[in-house]
Amino acid sequence: MKKNENQQDLVSAQESLEIVRDQLKQIEKQLKKEKKRQRKEKKQTYEPPQNEEDFRAYRSRRGTGEIRWRKLDNTALMYPIITGETVSNVYRISVTLKEEILPQLLQEALDRILPQFPLFNSRLRQGVFWYYLEENGQEAPQVRRENTYPCRYINAEANKNYLFRVTYFRRRINLEVFHVLTDGMGAINFLKELLYQYLRLAHRELAEFCGDKLSSRTSLSTEDSFSDNYQKKPLRPYHFRKAYILHGPQFPAGKVGILQANIPLDELKKAAKARNASINEYIVAALTWAIYLEKRHSMDFSLPIVTVVPVNLRPFFQSVTTNNFFANVNAIFTPRHMMHTFEDVLDEVRTSLRKQITKEHLEEQFSTNVSTATNLLSRAIPMLFKRPALKAAYNKSTRAATTTVSNLGAVHVRKEYQPYVDKFSAVISETKGQGMRNILISYENRLVLTITSVFRRPSIQEEFFRFLFSEGVPVLLESNGVYYS
């Protein structure tokens, strides 16, 4: 009898412990919500300058101690440490119009909208422990005609300390951004407003009809969605498995080959659906297949072909931040012999992506990263000592991926401006360990896939486009001409 009573007491104690744990979890959630609410209220007190007079007054605050600053988001922490002339970490988003660009109006458009975007109106500063962003407040950087390869290193000192540049070429407006500022979604957010302002200046009837304010759908939020949504995790070491790395004769440093494929979106969807795949899965598998076909005679079958696929986290966590808010997952295909089929590749790629692109997995992944960065020991180490360790970790990680495929999704333009817009496109820079990288973006029924490569021969690209043709997907190719010079 006494034994039964002891067992009942033990069960009762365990149940009580579970109740206390649940209550503590609820309290932790409420504290996090309250902290998020307070942060939003604090942000709402900031009113960006609305005109040149306000901007001049805003600039005059420099040196008074009133200049605002903010920490880098979790993804941005590494970029200042690993960036230089050879690894720029710059990407480009472009919009091509149906008319020639007027540079003086583009400059005026930039002058007008920049004060309203606190994120882009920033300069990078180095603190004792981490880098951080500070209000810039200088005049907008000069709009220039494009005259070099895309995504070159941004020398902030020669760019009025801004971390982005705007160039143009014929009918195209280019926005190039240092990744420390924002990801592709944040850049598109800014580029669309630059486009709208430019078109209102070039076509006065648009200004009369649309007004001169930012679109109601344009976000100015700079909340740190990583910090707002992460779950504290125990520290654990990172493990990197070596991947197959592309090799071959390369262009001289600073020179890259650009191949841009214009693809009818409906035809691509049809081909992907026939293979029971999403567009993303289909493109990643097709590029992996091209690498395998081109390199299978010389590759080490013990090493997987690993494609990094950035995932926009905003839809998963109801965020509208213009900060970086994405996580990388890996599409993996491990070749075992020389007779694989495309279906073999697609099956492995599709399985690995679907397993990882879930809210639970993505939260687990970035929560581990944030927990490491916010750990007391990590925060307390001065940058002087932290830099070598972080560079070493980065160098090790570069051996864990073969290439990247970044899908920025569909861009939507306000109805009033659609008659003037032809297409959107993007370019991603090469990086250490990845001599070929890929990015895609769509507008209306046109998807534009851009392949950036440091390799002299476009043999993998040729295999990829040959496969699309065999699948009945038409492709119109454009190039920067380096493969024919």
XYZ file of C-alpha atoms in Angstrom:
485
model
C 0.000 0.000 0.000
C 2.806 2.367 0.993
C 4.596 1.556 -2.258
C 1.506 2.546 -4.280
C 1.250 5.791 -2.330
C 4.909 6.586 -3.098
C 4.335 5.893 -6.785
C 1.282 8.165 -6.777
C 3.311 10.892 -5.059
C 6.037 10.514 -7.710
C 3.514 10.759 -10.552
C 1.904 13.778 -8.887
C 5.309 15.470 -8.516
C 6.129 14.822 -12.186
C 2.787 16.246 -13.277
C 3.384 19.325 -11.121
C 6.835 19.726 -12.665
C 5.341 19.558 -16.160
C 2.769 22.202 -15.225
C 5.524 24.494 -13.893
C 7.554 23.960 -17.074
C 4.536 24.845 -19.224
C 3.921 27.971 -17.145
C 7.575 29.016 -17.491
C 7.349 28.542 -21.256
C 4.237 30.712 -21.377
C 5.944 33.403 -19.298
C 8.983 33.289 -21.604
C 6.726 33.683 -24.664
C 4.905 36.626 -23.086
C 8.208 38.314 -22.191
C 9.415 37.862 -25.764
C 6.167 39.344 -27.143
C 6.417 42.297 -24.760
C 10.035 42.881 -25.737
C 9.033 42.794 -29.409
C 6.161 45.231 -28.765
C 8.476 47.660 -26.950
C 10.992 47.465 -29.776
C 8.279 48.261 -32.342
C 7.031 51.210 -30.269
C 10.568 52.533 -30.076
C 10.939 52.222 -33.849
C 7.663 54.030 -34.461
C 9.109 57.169 -32.839
C 11.505 57.483 -35.803
C 10.196 59.712 -38.569
C 12.454 59.618 -41.623
C 13.196 62.948 -43.366
C 10.582 63.708 -45.986
C 12.360 66.386 -48.013
C 15.756 68.028 -48.597
C 15.220 70.610 -45.837
C 14.539 67.856 -43.302
C 17.540 65.941 -44.581
C 19.865 68.932 -44.102
C 18.643 69.284 -40.523
C 19.123 65.564 -40.074
C 22.733 65.788 -41.313
C 23.452 68.624 -38.884
C 22.910 66.232 -35.970
C 26.201 64.504 -36.746
C 28.621 65.006 -33.897
C 25.863 65.849 -31.395
C 25.473 62.311 -30.038
C 21.997 62.029 -31.554
C 22.970 59.816 -34.491
C 21.140 56.515 -34.342
C 22.902 53.178 -34.602
C 21.859 49.549 -34.535
C 23.408 46.115 -34.316
C 23.880 43.970 -37.382
C 21.405 41.148 -37.806
C 22.680 37.620 -37.253
C 23.374 36.890 -40.931
C 25.211 40.188 -41.449
C 27.720 39.662 -38.619
C 30.154 37.668 -40.774
C 30.129 39.803 -43.938
C 32.440 42.671 -42.837
C 35.026 40.142 -41.665
C 35.235 38.086 -44.875
C 34.698 40.833 -47.468
C 37.380 42.397 -49.642
C 38.393 43.009 -53.242
C 38.279 39.299 -54.131
C 35.132 38.368 -52.156
C 32.722 41.304 -52.499
C 29.499 39.797 -51.053
C 27.650 42.191 -53.357
C 24.592 41.244 -55.401
C 22.599 43.101 -58.037
C 18.871 43.518 -58.651
C 17.948 45.203 -61.947
C 14.818 46.452 -63.627
C 14.722 46.948 -67.396
C 12.276 49.513 -68.759
C 10.756 49.913 -72.213
C 12.511 53.277 -72.645
C 16.016 54.709 -72.244
C 17.070 55.768 -68.744
C 17.532 59.515 -68.123
C 20.442 59.647 -65.637
C 19.666 63.073 -64.183
C 16.139 61.961 -63.291
C 17.432 58.712 -61.811
C 19.768 60.740 -59.574
C 16.907 62.968 -58.510
C 14.759 59.927 -57.749
C 17.507 58.476 -55.546
C 17.991 61.827 -53.778
C 14.297 61.902 -52.947
C 13.744 58.378 -51.650
C 17.003 57.668 -49.801
C 16.138 59.807 -46.735
C 12.980 57.735 -46.266
C 14.853 54.414 -45.966
C 16.799 54.264 -42.689
C 18.276 50.892 -43.650
C 19.919 52.131 -46.852
C 20.833 55.449 -45.232
C 23.525 53.685 -43.174
C 27.273 53.416 -42.863
C 29.280 50.527 -41.404
C 31.303 51.126 -38.235
C 33.599 48.843 -36.258
C 33.136 48.569 -32.512
C 35.315 46.822 -29.954
C 33.273 43.614 -30.090
C 31.221 43.727 -33.322
C 30.560 45.863 -36.358
C 27.397 47.964 -36.347
C 25.401 50.292 -38.622
C 25.120 54.014 -38.020
C 23.019 56.674 -39.723
C 24.921 58.123 -42.655
C 23.066 61.286 -43.615
C 25.363 62.355 -46.451
C 24.059 63.213 -49.892
C 23.078 60.191 -51.955
C 25.868 58.403 -53.841
C 26.305 59.444 -57.438
C 24.369 57.511 -60.068
C 26.820 56.337 -62.731
C 26.694 54.655 -66.116
C 27.643 51.006 -65.817
C 31.220 50.533 -67.037
C 32.594 47.408 -65.349
C 31.684 43.879 -64.317
C 28.696 43.572 -61.986
C 28.883 43.039 -58.214
C 32.358 44.480 -57.686
C 33.535 45.318 -54.180
C 31.929 48.495 -52.783
C 34.589 50.801 -51.378
C 32.466 52.710 -48.882
C 34.995 55.534 -48.443
C 34.784 56.310 -52.164
C 30.983 55.997 -52.058
C 30.150 58.585 -49.363
C 30.190 55.675 -46.882
C 27.081 54.124 -48.427
C 26.885 50.348 -48.791
C 25.037 50.270 -52.109
C 25.416 51.765 -55.571
C 23.012 52.662 -58.375
C 24.089 52.411 -62.017
C 22.278 52.395 -65.345
C 22.847 51.095 -68.855
C 20.515 51.946 -71.731
C 17.074 50.832 -70.455
C 18.299 49.134 -67.258
C 18.537 50.409 -63.671
C 20.936 48.427 -61.445
C 20.902 48.387 -57.658
C 24.008 46.728 -56.186
C 23.992 46.021 -52.453
C 26.562 44.863 -49.917
C 24.877 41.912 -48.196
C 25.552 43.375 -44.737
C 22.630 45.751 -45.386
C 19.875 43.419 -46.497
C 18.955 40.382 -48.564
C 17.270 40.255 -51.961
C 13.799 40.947 -50.572
C 14.974 44.135 -48.844
C 16.749 45.265 -52.014
C 13.673 44.667 -54.191
C 11.647 46.696 -51.687
C 14.014 49.667 -52.188
C 14.441 49.249 -55.959
C 10.691 49.302 -56.576
C 10.346 52.643 -54.804
C 13.316 54.006 -56.753
C 11.583 52.811 -59.936
C 8.262 54.406 -58.986
C 9.898 57.725 -58.117
C 11.890 57.728 -61.342
C 8.814 57.029 -63.467
C 6.868 59.799 -61.691
C 9.656 62.236 -62.598
C 9.886 60.986 -66.186
C 6.096 60.942 -66.662
C 4.467 63.811 -64.781
C 0.999 62.394 -65.329
C 1.950 59.485 -63.056
C 2.800 61.899 -60.226
C -0.579 63.599 -60.623
C -2.396 60.276 -60.612
C -0.356 58.308 -58.010
C 0.831 61.059 -55.692
C 4.414 61.279 -54.446
C 4.406 59.119 -51.321
C 5.828 55.655 -50.763
C 3.578 52.748 -51.678
C 1.451 51.485 -48.798
C 2.970 48.032 -49.383
C 6.546 49.249 -48.974
C 8.076 48.184 -45.685
C 10.429 50.411 -43.687
C 10.721 47.932 -40.833
C 14.252 47.238 -39.598
C 13.295 44.815 -36.832
C 15.756 42.024 -36.141
C 13.515 39.091 -36.984
C 16.232 36.600 -36.082
C 16.310 37.847 -32.481
C 12.520 38.138 -32.351
C 11.902 34.544 -33.413
C 14.782 32.395 -32.241
C 14.573 29.790 -29.498
C 17.594 29.609 -27.210
C 19.726 26.550 -27.999
C 22.752 24.968 -26.297
C 26.091 25.738 -27.956
C 27.455 23.011 -30.181
C 30.302 22.821 -32.689
C 29.631 23.183 -36.403
C 30.317 20.167 -38.593
C 31.053 20.682 -42.284
C 31.086 17.772 -44.706
C 33.319 18.314 -47.698
C 31.536 18.791 -51.011
C 32.648 18.478 -54.617
C 34.329 21.741 -55.676
C 34.344 22.941 -59.294
C 37.741 23.342 -60.937
C 38.988 24.545 -64.306
C 40.853 27.339 -66.116
C 39.661 30.718 -64.843
C 39.427 34.300 -66.070
C 41.903 36.819 -64.633
C 40.940 38.176 -61.203
C 37.996 40.586 -61.388
C 36.684 39.219 -64.688
C 33.553 37.037 -64.751
C 31.301 35.471 -67.323
C 27.582 36.269 -67.181
C 24.978 34.168 -68.957
C 21.371 35.244 -68.572
C 18.521 32.965 -69.600
C 15.078 34.435 -70.316
C 12.554 31.634 -69.831
C 8.740 31.650 -70.269
C 7.434 30.990 -66.770
C 4.406 29.000 -67.905
C 6.569 26.606 -69.961
C 8.959 26.114 -67.046
C 6.067 25.407 -64.664
C 4.696 22.835 -67.094
C 8.050 21.018 -67.307
C 8.515 21.055 -63.514
C 4.967 19.812 -62.907
C 5.516 16.935 -65.321
C 8.397 15.856 -63.078
C 6.349 16.328 -59.885
C 8.648 19.137 -58.774
C 8.478 22.807 -57.877
C 10.316 25.297 -60.092
C 13.029 25.622 -57.453
C 13.515 21.853 -57.154
C 13.533 21.488 -60.939
C 16.134 24.223 -61.561
C 18.399 23.022 -58.737
C 18.179 19.430 -60.000
C 18.843 20.502 -63.608
C 21.977 22.434 -62.604
C 23.156 19.529 -60.446
C 22.547 17.203 -63.407
C 24.602 19.490 -65.660
C 27.503 19.468 -63.172
C 27.336 15.682 -62.943
C 27.263 15.189 -66.732
C 30.178 17.529 -67.306
C 32.383 16.371 -64.416
C 31.499 12.681 -63.877
C 34.590 11.407 -65.716
C 36.931 13.202 -63.332
C 35.002 13.732 -60.109
C 35.508 11.987 -56.783
C 32.318 9.973 -56.164
C 32.895 10.129 -52.400
C 32.074 13.851 -52.459
C 28.451 15.049 -52.869
C 27.351 17.838 -55.185
C 25.949 20.352 -52.698
C 23.840 23.316 -53.811
C 23.176 26.053 -51.265
C 19.561 27.264 -51.489
C 18.724 30.438 -49.511
C 15.182 30.432 -48.090
C 13.243 33.637 -47.377
C 12.052 33.318 -43.762
C 9.485 36.132 -43.806
C 6.473 34.007 -44.865
C 7.248 31.424 -42.176
C 7.389 33.980 -39.343
C 4.995 36.731 -40.554
C 7.837 39.245 -40.835
C 8.036 42.366 -43.007
C 11.564 43.336 -42.007
C 13.885 44.859 -44.587
C 16.892 43.415 -42.740
C 18.464 40.143 -43.773
C 16.061 37.362 -42.847
C 16.893 34.131 -44.625
C 18.441 30.733 -43.926
C 20.462 28.452 -46.175
C 19.544 24.828 -46.812
C 21.525 22.318 -48.859
C 20.278 20.350 -51.848
C 22.488 17.245 -51.928
C 23.161 14.672 -54.618
C 25.807 12.016 -53.986
C 26.940 10.355 -57.232
C 27.918 6.702 -56.893
C 28.654 5.733 -60.510
C 28.665 7.118 -64.062
C 25.221 5.912 -65.153
C 22.817 8.037 -63.101
C 19.657 9.465 -64.691
C 18.081 12.874 -64.191
C 15.379 11.204 -62.109
C 18.060 9.924 -59.716
C 19.295 13.468 -59.246
C 15.825 14.985 -58.926
C 14.723 12.408 -56.335
C 17.655 13.178 -54.027
C 17.434 16.951 -54.505
C 13.665 17.037 -53.969
C 13.870 14.845 -50.861
C 16.653 16.872 -49.252
C 14.931 20.209 -49.911
C 11.479 19.146 -48.724
C 12.952 17.692 -45.555
C 14.684 20.998 -44.710
C 12.226 23.658 -45.872
C 9.882 23.461 -42.918
C 9.299 26.066 -40.249
C 10.598 23.723 -37.545
C 13.877 22.935 -39.307
C 14.522 26.532 -40.354
C 13.828 27.803 -36.822
C 16.167 25.177 -35.386
C 18.886 26.219 -37.809
C 18.885 29.974 -37.265
C 18.190 29.596 -33.536
C 21.468 27.717 -33.183
C 23.294 30.512 -35.052
C 21.715 33.280 -32.972
C 22.368 31.422 -29.717
C 26.050 31.157 -30.647
C 26.323 34.856 -31.558
C 24.506 36.044 -28.423
C 26.417 33.768 -26.074
C 28.122 35.791 -23.316
C 31.564 34.406 -24.161
C 31.139 35.193 -27.876
C 30.002 38.754 -27.121
C 32.823 39.400 -24.639
C 35.701 38.553 -27.007
C 37.089 41.707 -28.702
C 36.951 41.847 -32.500
C 40.762 41.812 -32.656
C 40.741 38.205 -31.384
C 37.394 37.168 -32.830
C 38.314 37.989 -36.432
C 40.941 35.210 -37.000
C 38.628 32.545 -35.551
C 35.668 33.668 -37.656
C 37.808 33.798 -40.810
C 39.059 30.284 -40.125
C 35.466 29.043 -39.659
C 34.443 30.735 -42.913
C 37.371 29.249 -44.846
C 36.400 25.800 -43.602
C 32.766 26.308 -44.603
C 33.740 27.214 -48.198
C 34.707 23.583 -48.765
C 31.167 22.439 -47.923
C 29.311 23.667 -51.042
C 29.589 23.271 -54.812
C 27.345 26.125 -55.952
C 24.378 28.305 -54.977
C 20.907 28.723 -56.461
C 19.053 31.741 -55.059
C 15.408 32.168 -56.056
C 14.060 35.668 -55.383
C 10.579 34.682 -56.539
C 8.070 36.845 -58.386
C 8.237 40.644 -58.344
C 4.942 42.515 -58.431
C 4.702 46.100 -59.684
C 1.837 48.498 -59.045
C -0.632 48.488 -61.918
C -0.024 52.144 -62.845
C 3.684 51.491 -63.541
C 3.421 48.142 -65.326
C 3.228 49.573 -68.896
C 6.766 50.972 -68.489
C 8.462 47.817 -67.128
C 9.936 45.090 -69.326
C 11.620 42.695 -66.857
C 13.547 42.206 -63.617
C 16.863 40.373 -63.375
C 19.565 39.717 -60.791
C 23.252 38.859 -60.533
C 25.058 37.200 -57.626
C 28.821 37.514 -57.174
C 31.219 34.584 -57.087
C 32.629 33.642 -53.705
C 35.452 31.563 -52.284
C 34.968 27.890 -53.133
C 32.088 28.586 -55.534
C 33.349 29.645 -58.940
C 29.843 29.396 -60.426
C 26.701 30.752 -58.763
C 23.103 31.198 -59.901
C 20.179 33.485 -59.148
C 16.654 33.682 -60.571
C 13.816 36.182 -60.421
C 10.542 36.494 -62.316
C 8.206 39.229 -63.461
C 4.864 38.471 -65.113
C 5.502 35.495 -67.444
C 9.283 35.832 -67.701
C 11.781 34.145 -65.414
C 15.370 35.343 -65.699
C 18.106 32.966 -64.534
C 21.608 34.442 -64.301
C 24.720 32.274 -64.047
C 27.907 33.992 -62.867
C 31.135 32.073 -63.448
C 34.890 32.604 -63.157
C 35.577 29.637 -65.465
C 36.660 30.292 -69.046
C 34.596 27.486 -70.579
C 30.793 27.577 -70.102
C 30.530 23.785 -70.425
C 28.266 23.274 -67.395
C 25.980 26.063 -68.590
C 25.797 24.439 -72.023
C 24.772 21.107 -70.475
C 22.116 22.871 -68.408
C 20.550 24.718 -71.349
C 20.765 21.586 -73.516
C 18.719 19.774 -70.882
C 16.068 22.534 -70.784
C 15.773 22.400 -74.580
C 15.331 18.623 -74.402
C 12.496 19.178 -71.912
C 10.721 21.509 -74.336
C 11.551 24.677 -72.384
C 12.510 27.561 -74.728
C 15.390 29.787 -73.599
C 16.585 33.158 -74.913
C 20.219 33.702 -73.904
C 22.081 36.947 -73.230
C 25.726 37.312 -72.259
C 28.276 39.926 -71.225
C 30.416 38.751 -74.142
C 33.465 37.381 -72.324
C 33.023 33.890 -73.751
C 33.349 35.241 -77.293
C 36.252 37.689 -76.859
